[in-house]
Short mmCIF file of N, CA and C in Angstrom, two decimals:
data_model
loop_
_atom_site.label_atom_id
_atom_site.label_comp_id
_atom_site.label_asym_id
_atom_site.label_seq_id
_atom_site.Cartn_x
_atom_site.Cartn_y
_atom_site.Cartn_z
N UNK C 1 68.34 -13.59 52.80
CA UNK C 1 68.83 -11.85 52.08
C UNK C 1 67.68 -11.29 51.90
N UNK C 2 68.44 -9.96 52.22
CA UNK C 2 66.83 -8.42 51.87
C UNK C 2 66.55 -9.16 50.56
N UNK C 3 65.27 -8.67 49.69
CA UNK C 3 65.09 -8.67 48.62
C UNK C 3 64.29 -7.43 48.17
N UNK C 4 64.57 -6.99 46.94
CA UNK C 4 63.61 -5.30 46.59
C UNK C 4 62.66 -6.42 44.76
N UNK C 5 61.88 -6.46 44.98
CA UNK C 5 60.92 -6.49 43.78
C UNK C 5 60.93 -5.32 43.20
N UNK C 6 61.34 -4.82 41.72
CA UNK C 6 61.76 -3.62 40.61
C UNK C 6 60.95 -3.30 39.81
N UNK C 7 60.27 -2.82 39.63
CA UNK C 7 59.44 -2.76 38.07
C UNK C 7 59.18 -0.98 37.35
N UNK C 8 59.76 -1.70 36.29
CA UNK C 8 60.12 -0.22 35.11
C UNK C 8 59.56 -0.53 34.14
N UNK C 9 58.70 1.34 33.52
CA UNK C 9 58.25 1.18 32.50
C UNK C 9 58.31 2.28 31.84
N UNK C 10 58.70 2.29 30.18
CA UNK C 10 59.28 3.72 29.93
C UNK C 10 59.86 3.48 28.46
N UNK C 11 59.47 4.50 27.82
CA UNK C 11 59.96 4.58 25.80
C UNK C 11 61.49 3.65 25.55
N UNK C 12 61.73 2.39 24.97
CA UNK C 12 62.71 1.73 24.97
C UNK C 12 63.89 2.70 24.52
N UNK C 13 65.53 2.27 24.56
CA UNK C 13 66.05 2.45 24.13
C UNK C 13 67.48 2.18 24.02
N UNK C 14 68.21 2.03 23.18
CA UNK C 14 69.72 1.39 23.24
C UNK C 14 70.19 2.08 24.58
N UNK C 15 70.59 1.14 25.42
CA UNK C 15 72.17 1.21 26.64
C UNK C 15 70.38 1.46 28.31
N UNK C 16 69.70 1.38 27.73
CA UNK C 16 68.54 1.78 29.33
C UNK C 16 68.88 0.24 30.25
N UNK C 17 68.97 -1.38 29.81
CA UNK C 17 69.36 -2.21 30.41
C UNK C 17 70.24 -2.31 31.09
N UNK C 18 71.59 -1.87 30.14
CA UNK C 18 73.38 -1.36 30.78
C UNK C 18 72.74 -0.37 32.15
N UNK C 19 71.75 1.06 31.75
CA UNK C 19 71.87 2.03 32.83
C UNK C 19 71.06 1.52 34.29
N UNK C 20 70.37 0.43 34.21
CA UNK C 20 69.55 -0.02 34.83
C UNK C 20 70.52 -0.88 35.55
N UNK C 21 71.24 -1.76 35.52
CA UNK C 21 71.96 -3.18 35.77
C UNK C 21 73.02 -2.58 36.67
N UNK C 22 73.74 -1.07 35.70
CA UNK C 22 74.62 -0.66 36.44
C UNK C 22 74.51 0.33 37.84
N UNK C 23 73.10 0.78 37.70
CA UNK C 23 72.60 0.69 38.95
C UNK C 23 72.14 -0.37 40.59
N UNK C 24 72.34 -0.98 40.37
CA UNK C 24 72.12 -2.33 40.78
C UNK C 24 73.56 -2.98 40.77
N UNK C 25 74.96 -3.01 40.16
CA UNK C 25 76.24 -3.76 40.59
C UNK C 25 76.30 -2.13 41.75
N UNK C 26 76.62 -0.72 40.68
CA UNK C 26 77.12 0.06 42.03
C UNK C 26 76.61 0.19 43.44
N UNK C 27 76.19 -0.50 43.79
CA UNK C 27 75.59 -0.25 45.63
C UNK C 27 75.80 -1.58 45.63
N UNK C 28 76.76 -3.09 45.16
CA UNK C 28 76.59 -4.27 45.78
C UNK C 28 75.59 -4.98 45.31
N UNK C 29 75.00 -5.19 44.73
CA UNK C 29 73.51 -5.89 45.12
C UNK C 29 73.12 -6.73 44.17
N UNK C 30 72.60 -7.54 43.83
CA UNK C 30 72.87 -8.53 42.60
C UNK C 30 70.96 -8.37 41.76
N UNK C 31 71.27 -8.76 40.54
CA UNK C 31 69.65 -9.70 39.74
C UNK C 31 69.67 -10.60 39.68
N UNK C 32 68.58 -10.92 40.99
CA UNK C 32 68.52 -12.45 41.24
C UNK C 32 67.73 -12.97 39.78
N UNK C 33 66.66 -12.79 40.21
CA UNK C 33 65.65 -13.12 38.61
C UNK C 33 64.83 -11.82 37.66
N UNK C 34 64.93 -12.23 36.86
CA UNK C 34 64.42 -10.88 35.77
C UNK C 34 63.64 -10.61 34.59
N UNK C 35 62.32 -10.25 34.32
CA UNK C 35 62.02 -10.19 33.07
C UNK C 35 62.69 -9.02 33.12
N UNK C 36 62.77 -8.92 31.20
CA UNK C 36 62.72 -7.13 30.49
C UNK C 36 62.73 -7.39 29.11
N UNK C 37 61.67 -6.20 28.75
CA UNK C 37 61.56 -6.83 27.14
C UNK C 37 60.21 -5.68 27.00
N UNK C 38 60.95 -5.56 25.14
CA UNK C 38 60.20 -4.63 24.19
C UNK C 38 59.14 -4.93 23.66
N UNK C 39 58.14 -3.97 24.82
CA UNK C 39 56.65 -4.00 23.68
C UNK C 39 56.19 -2.84 23.05
N UNK C 40 57.30 -3.41 21.52
CA UNK C 40 56.84 -2.46 20.57
C UNK C 40 56.54 -1.08 20.63
N UNK C 41 57.84 -0.75 21.70
CA UNK C 41 58.99 0.49 21.74
C UNK C 41 58.44 1.36 23.02
N UNK C 42 58.50 -0.62 23.81
CA UNK C 42 57.77 0.69 25.41
C UNK C 42 58.49 -0.74 26.03
N UNK C 43 59.54 -0.06 27.14
CA UNK C 43 60.31 -0.91 27.35
C UNK C 43 59.69 -1.06 28.96
N UNK C 44 59.69 -2.79 29.36
CA UNK C 44 59.31 -3.14 30.98
C UNK C 44 59.93 -4.13 31.54
N UNK C 45 60.09 -3.73 32.99
CA UNK C 45 61.35 -4.28 33.32
C UNK C 45 60.00 -4.74 35.11
N UNK C 46 60.29 -6.28 35.32
CA UNK C 46 60.06 -6.48 36.54
C UNK C 46 61.63 -8.16 37.26
N UNK C 47 62.14 -7.32 37.78
CA UNK C 47 63.49 -7.94 38.74
C UNK C 47 62.86 -8.09 40.12
N UNK C 48 63.77 -8.97 40.31
CA UNK C 48 64.32 -9.43 42.10
C UNK C 48 65.23 -9.09 42.20
N UNK C 49 65.51 -7.81 43.23
CA UNK C 49 67.02 -7.81 43.23
C UNK C 49 67.24 -8.66 44.59
N UNK C 50 68.62 -8.88 45.20
CA UNK C 50 69.43 -9.17 46.54
C UNK C 50 70.08 -8.16 46.92
N UNK C 51 70.42 -8.55 48.08
CA UNK C 51 71.32 -7.44 48.59
C UNK C 51 71.25 -7.09 50.37
N UNK C 52 72.43 -6.58 51.17
CA UNK C 52 72.20 -6.11 51.88
C UNK C 52 70.96 -5.04 52.45
N UNK C 53 70.37 -4.84 52.87
CA UNK C 53 69.65 -3.65 53.54
C UNK C 53 70.27 -3.16 53.41
N UNK C 54 71.35 -2.64 53.28
CA UNK C 54 71.88 -1.35 53.39
C UNK C 54 72.20 -1.12 51.32
N UNK C 55 72.62 -2.15 50.80
CA UNK C 55 72.32 -2.31 49.65
C UNK C 55 71.06 -1.45 49.08
N UNK C 56 70.26 -2.49 49.61
CA UNK C 56 69.36 -1.61 48.80
C UNK C 56 69.01 -0.75 49.34
N UNK C 57 68.13 -0.37 49.80
CA UNK C 57 67.95 0.64 50.68
C UNK C 57 68.82 2.18 49.74
N UNK C 58 69.55 1.61 49.29
CA UNK C 58 71.27 2.76 48.31
C UNK C 58 70.18 2.53 46.86
N UNK C 59 70.41 1.33 46.39
CA UNK C 59 69.49 1.27 45.42
C UNK C 59 68.44 2.11 45.35
N UNK C 60 67.26 1.85 45.88
CA UNK C 60 66.13 2.93 46.32
C UNK C 60 66.65 4.30 46.47
N UNK C 61 66.90 4.41 47.03
CA UNK C 61 66.88 5.95 46.73
C UNK C 61 68.22 6.97 44.99
N UNK C 62 68.55 5.33 44.70
CA UNK C 62 69.19 6.09 43.70
C UNK C 62 68.54 6.43 41.88
N UNK C 63 67.23 4.52 42.84
CA UNK C 63 66.47 4.56 41.73
C UNK C 63 65.08 6.00 41.41
N UNK C 64 64.86 6.21 42.58
CA UNK C 64 64.05 7.40 42.87
C UNK C 64 64.43 8.44 41.99
N UNK C 65 65.53 8.49 43.19
CA UNK C 65 66.36 10.16 41.79
C UNK C 65 66.97 9.89 40.49
N UNK C 66 67.17 8.97 40.00
CA UNK C 66 67.74 8.49 38.39
C UNK C 66 66.53 8.17 37.83
N UNK C 67 65.18 7.43 38.04
CA UNK C 67 64.50 6.81 37.47
C UNK C 67 63.77 8.14 36.47
N UNK C 68 63.80 8.81 36.78
CA UNK C 68 62.56 10.17 35.28
C UNK C 68 63.89 10.17 34.87
N UNK C 69 65.02 10.54 35.10
CA UNK C 69 66.36 10.58 34.33
C UNK C 69 66.44 9.75 32.88
N UNK C 70 66.62 8.58 33.32
CA UNK C 70 66.47 7.68 32.50
C UNK C 70 64.66 7.75 31.40
N UNK C 71 64.04 8.41 31.90
CA UNK C 71 62.62 8.24 31.49
C UNK C 71 61.91 6.66 31.82
N UNK C 72 61.82 6.29 32.94
CA UNK C 72 61.44 5.76 33.16
C UNK C 72 60.09 6.38 34.83
N UNK C 73 59.19 5.50 34.89
CA UNK C 73 58.53 4.99 36.02
C UNK C 73 58.58 3.68 36.12
N UNK C 74 59.36 4.23 37.56
CA UNK C 74 59.99 2.88 38.85
C UNK C 74 59.65 2.74 40.16
N UNK C 75 58.88 1.61 39.97
CA UNK C 75 58.52 1.81 40.85
C UNK C 75 58.93 0.20 41.97
N UNK C 76 58.93 -0.08 43.38
CA UNK C 76 60.22 -0.64 43.83
C UNK C 76 58.86 -0.75 45.58
N UNK C 77 59.30 -2.88 45.42
CA UNK C 77 58.49 -3.35 47.04
C UNK C 77 59.32 -4.18 47.71
N UNK C 78 59.60 -3.94 48.76
CA UNK C 78 59.82 -5.09 49.66
C UNK C 78 59.81 -6.08 49.66
N UNK C 79 60.06 -7.58 48.65
CA UNK C 79 59.49 -9.42 48.72
C UNK C 79 59.49 -9.65 50.42
N UNK C 80 58.75 -10.20 50.39
CA UNK C 80 58.42 -11.53 51.14
C UNK C 80 59.60 -12.87 51.33
N UNK C 81 59.01 -12.98 52.00
CA UNK C 81 60.59 -14.48 51.99
C UNK C 81 59.90 -15.37 51.02
N UNK C 82 60.86 -16.21 50.32
CA UNK C 82 61.17 -16.65 49.24
C UNK C 82 60.17 -17.73 49.83
N UNK C 83 59.17 -18.16 48.76
CA UNK C 83 58.53 -19.67 48.95
C UNK C 83 58.99 -20.12 47.38
N UNK C 84 58.98 -21.50 47.77
CA UNK C 84 59.06 -22.75 46.78
C UNK C 84 57.71 -22.92 46.11
N UNK C 85 57.36 -23.84 45.36
CA UNK C 85 56.61 -24.37 44.87
C UNK C 85 55.38 -25.49 45.54
N UNK C 86 54.69 -25.15 45.37
CA UNK C 86 53.69 -26.44 46.73
C UNK C 86 53.92 -27.76 46.51
N UNK C 87 54.76 -28.76 47.81
CA UNK C 87 55.65 -29.82 48.05
C UNK C 87 54.28 -30.91 46.32
N UNK C 88 55.31 -31.45 45.70
CA UNK C 88 54.27 -32.06 45.36
C UNK C 88 53.68 -31.92 44.07
N UNK C 89 54.18 -30.59 43.39
CA UNK C 89 52.88 -29.51 42.63
C UNK C 89 54.22 -30.35 41.72
N UNK C 90 53.60 -30.05 39.97
CA UNK C 90 54.49 -30.56 38.78
C UNK C 90 54.35 -29.66 38.20
N UNK C 91 56.07 -29.05 37.38
CA UNK C 91 55.27 -28.23 36.08
C UNK C 91 55.21 -28.55 34.74
N UNK C 92 54.61 -27.69 34.19
CA UNK C 92 54.74 -28.16 32.79
C UNK C 92 54.75 -26.86 32.16
N UNK C 93 54.43 -27.47 30.39
CA UNK C 93 54.70 -26.31 29.85
C UNK C 93 53.81 -25.85 29.38
N UNK C 94 52.95 -24.53 29.11
CA UNK C 94 52.00 -24.82 27.98
C UNK C 94 52.18 -23.99 26.62
N UNK C 95 51.76 -24.16 25.74
CA UNK C 95 51.78 -24.11 24.49
C UNK C 95 49.88 -23.24 23.57
N UNK C 96 49.64 -22.46 23.24
CA UNK C 96 48.32 -21.88 22.82
C UNK C 96 48.69 -21.18 21.24
N UNK C 97 47.93 -21.87 19.96
CA UNK C 97 48.21 -21.23 19.42
C UNK C 97 46.93 -21.24 18.84
N UNK C 98 46.79 -19.92 18.09
CA UNK C 98 45.21 -19.81 17.42
C UNK C 98 45.25 -18.23 16.38
N UNK C 99 44.82 -18.50 15.70
CA UNK C 99 44.43 -17.02 14.99
C UNK C 99 44.10 -15.73 15.97
N UNK C 100 43.91 -14.87 15.90
CA UNK C 100 44.47 -13.96 17.23
C UNK C 100 42.95 -13.31 16.61
N UNK C 101 42.36 -13.80 17.86
CA UNK C 101 41.11 -13.13 18.73
C UNK C 101 40.82 -13.11 20.09
N UNK C 102 40.03 -11.85 20.37
CA UNK C 102 39.69 -11.30 22.77
C UNK C 102 39.30 -12.70 23.42
N UNK C 103 40.10 -12.19 24.30
CA UNK C 103 40.01 -13.58 25.08
C UNK C 103 40.40 -14.72 25.37
N UNK C 104 41.47 -15.19 24.76
CA UNK C 104 41.75 -16.51 24.27
C UNK C 104 42.45 -16.56 25.71
N UNK C 105 43.26 -15.54 26.91
CA UNK C 105 43.97 -15.90 27.61
C UNK C 105 43.16 -16.08 28.76
N UNK C 106 41.85 -15.16 28.97
CA UNK C 106 41.37 -14.63 30.36
C UNK C 106 40.46 -16.22 29.84
N UNK C 107 40.11 -17.38 28.47
CA UNK C 107 39.55 -18.57 28.74
C UNK C 107 40.77 -19.56 29.15
N UNK C 108 41.37 -19.53 28.56
CA UNK C 108 42.56 -20.63 29.40
C UNK C 108 43.06 -20.29 31.13
N UNK C 109 43.14 -19.46 30.72
CA UNK C 109 43.76 -19.06 31.97
C UNK C 109 42.28 -19.52 33.81
N UNK C 110 41.13 -19.35 33.12
CA UNK C 110 39.99 -19.02 34.20
C UNK C 110 39.84 -21.12 33.95
N UNK C 111 40.49 -21.49 33.21
CA UNK C 111 39.98 -23.31 33.01
C UNK C 111 41.19 -23.13 34.21
N UNK C 112 42.59 -22.98 34.08
CA UNK C 112 43.38 -23.43 34.97
C UNK C 112 43.13 -23.69 35.90
N UNK C 113 42.25 -21.85 36.42
CA UNK C 113 42.54 -21.74 38.18
C UNK C 113 41.13 -22.53 38.88
N UNK C 114 39.98 -22.81 37.55
CA UNK C 114 39.31 -23.62 38.36
C UNK C 114 40.03 -25.15 38.64
N UNK C 115 40.85 -25.72 37.97
CA UNK C 115 41.41 -26.82 38.97
C UNK C 115 42.87 -26.36 39.33
N UNK C 116 43.23 -25.04 39.75
CA UNK C 116 44.24 -24.57 40.82
C UNK C 116 45.19 -25.02 40.67
N UNK C 117 45.47 -24.82 39.22
CA UNK C 117 46.77 -24.61 38.11
C UNK C 117 47.44 -23.32 38.59
N UNK C 118 48.27 -23.15 38.63
CA UNK C 118 49.11 -21.81 39.28
C UNK C 118 50.17 -21.92 37.32
N UNK C 119 50.16 -20.66 37.43
CA UNK C 119 50.51 -20.05 36.80
C UNK C 119 52.29 -19.37 36.73
N UNK C 120 52.83 -19.85 37.04
CA UNK C 120 54.11 -19.71 36.59
C UNK C 120 55.23 -18.85 36.11
N UNK C 121 54.76 -18.81 34.48
CA UNK C 121 55.27 -18.13 33.53
C UNK C 121 54.23 -17.49 32.75
N UNK C 122 54.50 -16.41 32.02
CA UNK C 122 53.15 -16.25 30.90
C UNK C 122 54.32 -15.32 29.72
N UNK C 123 53.09 -15.65 28.71
CA UNK C 123 53.91 -14.78 27.63
C UNK C 123 52.68 -15.01 26.21
N UNK C 124 52.84 -14.16 25.81
CA UNK C 124 51.68 -13.95 24.20
C UNK C 124 52.50 -13.17 23.56
N UNK C 125 52.28 -13.38 21.65
CA UNK C 125 52.64 -12.33 21.34
C UNK C 125 51.75 -12.30 19.90
N UNK C 126 51.65 -11.68 19.01
CA UNK C 126 51.09 -12.30 18.16
C UNK C 126 52.00 -11.94 16.86
N UNK C 127 51.76 -12.98 15.96
CA UNK C 127 53.27 -13.36 15.05
C UNK C 127 52.53 -13.21 13.51
N UNK C 128 53.34 -12.64 12.36
CA UNK C 128 53.10 -12.70 10.95
C UNK C 128 52.26 -13.82 11.17
N UNK C 129 51.69 -14.59 10.06
CA UNK C 129 51.28 -15.77 9.55
C UNK C 129 51.14 -16.03 8.80
N UNK C 130 52.37 -15.74 7.35
CA UNK C 130 52.01 -15.59 6.03
C UNK C 130 51.23 -16.61 4.73
N UNK C 131 50.71 -17.77 5.87
CA UNK C 131 49.91 -18.98 5.53
C UNK C 131 48.88 -18.85 5.37
N UNK C 132 48.73 -18.06 6.69
CA UNK C 132 47.13 -18.45 7.36
C UNK C 132 47.17 -17.46 6.66
N UNK C 133 47.40 -16.28 6.21
CA UNK C 133 45.90 -14.82 6.37
C UNK C 133 45.87 -13.57 7.16
N UNK C 134 45.80 -14.04 8.46
CA UNK C 134 45.95 -13.70 9.96
C UNK C 134 46.95 -13.74 10.49
N UNK C 135 46.76 -12.59 11.77
CA UNK C 135 48.14 -12.62 12.44
C UNK C 135 47.53 -13.88 13.53
N UNK C 136 48.77 -14.72 14.12
CA UNK C 136 49.14 -15.22 14.90
C UNK C 136 48.96 -15.21 15.90
N UNK C 137 47.75 -15.82 17.14
CA UNK C 137 48.21 -15.43 18.73
C UNK C 137 48.94 -16.71 19.23
N UNK C 138 49.95 -16.47 20.08
CA UNK C 138 50.71 -17.68 20.73
C UNK C 138 50.71 -16.86 22.07
N UNK C 139 50.61 -18.09 22.67
CA UNK C 139 50.92 -18.32 24.59
C UNK C 139 51.66 -19.03 24.39
N UNK C 140 52.49 -18.78 25.90
CA UNK C 140 53.70 -20.13 26.26
C UNK C 140 53.91 -19.51 27.72
N UNK C 141 54.13 -20.69 28.45
CA UNK C 141 53.94 -20.52 29.68
C UNK C 141 54.80 -21.25 30.15
N UNK C 142 54.75 -21.37 32.02
CA UNK C 142 54.79 -22.45 32.69
C UNK C 142 53.84 -22.69 33.38
N UNK C 143 53.70 -23.47 33.71
CA UNK C 143 52.36 -23.69 34.94
C UNK C 143 52.91 -24.80 35.75
N UNK C 144 52.31 -24.62 36.87
CA UNK C 144 52.23 -25.78 38.14
C UNK C 144 51.14 -26.68 37.60
N UNK C 145 50.95 -27.62 38.32
CA UNK C 145 49.67 -28.62 38.05
C UNK C 145 49.23 -29.19 40.29
N UNK C 146 48.63 -28.52 40.58
CA UNK C 146 48.99 -29.33 42.10
C UNK C 146 48.88 -30.64 42.53
N UNK C 147 49.27 -31.56 43.64
CA UNK C 147 49.07 -32.11 43.58
C UNK C 147 48.75 -33.26 43.26
N UNK C 148 47.87 -34.09 42.79
CA UNK C 148 47.07 -34.98 42.71
C UNK C 148 45.77 -34.68 41.32
N UNK C 149 46.35 -33.88 40.60
CA UNK C 149 45.91 -32.94 39.08
C UNK C 149 46.17 -33.48 38.21
N UNK C 150 44.96 -34.67 37.76
CA UNK C 150 45.95 -35.37 36.80
C UNK C 150 46.03 -34.58 35.25
N UNK C 151 47.31 -34.72 34.48
CA UNK C 151 47.86 -33.86 33.76
C UNK C 151 46.93 -34.76 32.92
N UNK C 152 46.73 -35.90 32.59
CA UNK C 152 45.43 -36.37 30.97
C UNK C 152 44.60 -35.76 31.04
N UNK C 153 43.84 -35.56 32.43
CA UNK C 153 42.31 -34.82 32.52
C UNK C 153 42.74 -33.40 31.94
N UNK C 154 43.87 -32.63 32.44
CA UNK C 154 43.49 -31.43 31.78
C UNK C 154 44.17 -31.26 31.00
N UNK C 155 44.79 -32.35 30.35
CA UNK C 155 44.78 -32.23 28.26
C UNK C 155 44.02 -32.60 27.76
N UNK C 156 42.87 -33.46 27.93
CA UNK C 156 41.40 -33.95 27.87
C UNK C 156 40.13 -32.12 27.32
N UNK C 157 40.56 -31.78 28.97
CA UNK C 157 39.64 -30.32 29.03
C UNK C 157 40.95 -28.97 28.64
N UNK C 158 41.49 -28.90 28.27
CA UNK C 158 42.36 -27.71 27.72
C UNK C 158 41.75 -28.25 25.94
N UNK C 159 41.81 -29.53 26.01
CA UNK C 159 41.52 -29.89 23.92
C UNK C 159 40.13 -29.27 23.73
N UNK C 160 38.94 -29.39 25.06
CA UNK C 160 37.45 -29.20 24.53
C UNK C 160 37.75 -28.02 24.61
N UNK C 161 38.24 -26.78 24.86
CA UNK C 161 38.40 -25.58 25.06
C UNK C 161 38.78 -24.91 23.97
N UNK C 162 39.89 -25.81 23.95
CA UNK C 162 40.53 -25.17 22.28
C UNK C 162 39.69 -25.99 21.11
N UNK C 163 38.88 -26.84 21.11
CA UNK C 163 38.28 -27.17 20.31
C UNK C 163 37.37 -26.02 20.19
N UNK C 164 36.66 -25.58 21.35
CA UNK C 164 35.04 -24.60 21.16
C UNK C 164 35.49 -23.33 20.56
N UNK C 165 36.93 -23.45 21.51
CA UNK C 165 37.50 -21.46 20.85
C UNK C 165 37.88 -20.74 19.20
N UNK C 166 38.17 -22.58 19.02
CA UNK C 166 39.27 -22.68 17.65
C UNK C 166 41.14 -22.40 17.68
N UNK C 167 41.66 -23.28 19.17
CA UNK C 167 42.87 -22.86 19.32
C UNK C 167 43.67 -23.77 19.70
N UNK C 168 44.90 -24.72 18.97
CA UNK C 168 45.32 -25.75 19.49
C UNK C 168 46.17 -25.13 20.90
N UNK C 169 45.85 -26.41 21.85
CA UNK C 169 46.22 -26.01 23.02
C UNK C 169 47.81 -27.05 23.42
N UNK C 170 48.62 -27.55 23.92
CA UNK C 170 49.31 -28.21 24.26
C UNK C 170 50.12 -28.46 25.60
N UNK C 171 49.34 -28.88 26.18
CA UNK C 171 50.73 -29.25 27.76
C UNK C 171 51.17 -30.35 27.71
N UNK C 172 52.93 -29.54 28.24
CA UNK C 172 53.86 -30.65 27.48
C UNK C 172 54.68 -30.51 29.03
N UNK C 173 55.17 -31.64 29.22
CA UNK C 173 56.11 -31.77 30.48
C UNK C 173 57.60 -31.51 30.33
N UNK C 174 57.93 -30.69 31.64
CA UNK C 174 59.58 -29.85 30.92
C UNK C 174 60.54 -31.35 31.12
#
């Protein structure tokens, strides 16, 4: 089935998700996978939408004409054929906690890249840490280790990096 990737960003407001998803429904398409978030007052959407070629063409026209009226900058891309995870790859939950400091995500993901670990999902946020007195940085995600990569070895290398940069890093089976 044809697929369209849609990204949209703009000021957040009540009803925005309903407005966007109504367009998808009205053309007879389906919201397959999506992530929507309010980033401190800014709405961001990333969605994979499935439907007939005609439905997706209609959706494209509707979003091109109505996107700015909704206060959104919308971009759309034809999605290539879907692929699944590499054979033998194993998913893990990654969690990082630290006092907030620049470069945590860059350093953790650089280590993952060195081992050909794929980042499937990643979320970061800064939370209030009342007992610590400083903001707490949290990174959570799902990664897949390629076949033949030792989870124990990855945990050891992540722990070493964590000690070096002052973070707690966990890699747990899902």
